Amino acid sequence: MDVHHAAATALTPLRAAPPAAPMPPARFRELCENILAAVDRVIDGKAEASRLALTVLLAQGHLLVEDVPGVGKTMLAKTIARTIDCSVSRIQFTPDLLPSDVTGVSIYNQATRQFEFRPGAVFANIVIGDEINRASAKTQSALLECMEEHQVTVDGTSYGLSEPFMVIATQNPIEMEGTYPLPEAQRDRFMARISMGYPDEAAEIEMLESHQSESPLLSVEPVAEASDVAAMIEAVKAVYVSDPVKEFTVALGRATRTSERVRLGASPRAVLQLLRASKARAALDGRDFVLPDDVAAMAPAVLVHRLILDRRAAAAGLTVAGVVDHILATVPLPSDGAARLRRQA
């Protein structure tokens, strides 16, 4: 895969570029269908994972893909990146990777007698972090500012990242040799986590047929540009959320904090990202308003990787996914009619 970096520019908050105009619904649906179709031609039998990845992209989030080696984690990340004509970089995380390899470094130029900033791999629209939990905590922390603030600060100078900006990271289960657990602050910056899982028999046979000569990734052509994604993101932002749906989203987050089974509950950032992901899901379904079902459907992917079980609950054999399912079953849903309430003219 070609790797090219967007130029780093000093931050100028007061002169920020105006947002793109929201994309019309018909064009939005067309591009979503084209992106998902391109991904499905490469990733066999994982339509749900592909759709969730696109949802996170349109919600301005970051995606964590976790599973055992060889199930298509990196392939999914590369395919999503190839469907969009934008800058892409890939970082192979290893124990000896340095923070400056990620963010960049200032180098002294003897000709000009000045320090010049050389941008690192994070300066791209889509950053693929392969096996992120094989790097040390210090190197993983180099992504914290990038993911939250879309900027990099080196030697006291801040540089803005290109928009749209998304990190798609893969990680192996922490039980595997040579892995480090992601810090809580790092996990909380990923909007959603998905697990690829093994393909079913039919999908695996199809994979043998389509992958035996060459990787279908080589035939993937971009179906959208960075400017298209920016317009799609603005369309998602315009999706309406009624007060009852907002209250339901907050109630889910607060339920994780008050549960006796959970030692670390969902942060306010997690609640906000759950709402953003729900808006993107509604837009993908062709709606301009969020239903409670959107929030409930996105809750497992958004919340499970952030929560830490109480030791007694873990010792009793409970899982975080099971606790989230229990919370979803106990927090009352607002009616669909309440979710459809529109702004008054």
Phi, psi and omega in degrees: 000135177293139179240124176216146187253143171285147181294141178274135179231145180297144181293136175224079187303324184283347181240033181296147180294142179296149180293155178290158177287140179303140181285139177301147184304319182296316179293323178301310180297319181298313181292321177299315179297320181293318180295313181294323178295320179295320180291319182295335177288340181256316183260106185280131171072020181232048182297322181294318178295320179296317180294321179293321178299317178293322177301315180295319178301313183287341178268007181061040179249185177237149188242134175248122181249114186241132173179178180291160180298147171090009183256005173103020180297306181292325179298319178298315180298315180295322182293315176303316181296321183288336181287348181243130180278083181211177181286138184224139173223157181231133178241122174268108183282127179223164181301333182264007178291136182259153176304324180293336175293334181272310188269329185117174185210150175270127182242137181281124178264112183293332181291316182264349183057040178222156175276135179242138180274126176255109185296146178271189186291345183285348181276080178200163178292316179237122181249121179262114178257105185270127180055057186300330184272018170263354177266163180289163180299326180296318179289321177300324182292344177296341180272350187300308181294320181301313187288326184272317188251357180055043178207163178231133177245119180229126180053040175082359179247133181260140180234132180280149177264158180293151175244140355290159181227129181214136173255124173247107184249143174250149175214150176270154177306142186294347178286345184280154185292141175082019180249152175242139177293140177291136176298155181303319181297327179288314180299324184291342179273351173272123182297319184214155174234136177233156176241125185292312183075165177283144177289157175286175187298316182296317180294323180290323175294318177298322178297318179298326180288316187273340185253000189289330182266309178208162181290129177295348177298330182294336182265000181286127178249146178299137178245357179209159178250169179301323179293326177295316180297320178299320179291325177294322178297320178295326177294322178294320179300330183280354179295134186276141176233121180283162179300318178300324179290321176299317180295322178295319179297316178295321181298322177297314180298317181292329179295327178290332182279334182262353180292134178291345182272350187244128177272322177235114183269187183287137178279165172303326176298321180296320179296317179297317181290330175297319179293318179297318178296324179293323177295318178295321178296318178298318180296321178295332177275002177084019179250151176255021176212154183265134174262156174304327179298328177297315180296314180297322181291326182274343186303313180301314182293328184273327189260326192302316185286350182267335188275148175237126183289151168296148184299323180292322178293319178295320180293333179279359177091010179285155177241158178297320179299320178294322178293319178296318177299321179295319179296318178297328181281339185258332179282123184293139178277138170288158181290153176300326180298320178294325180290335183272359181302132183258161174297144176283139181292000000 
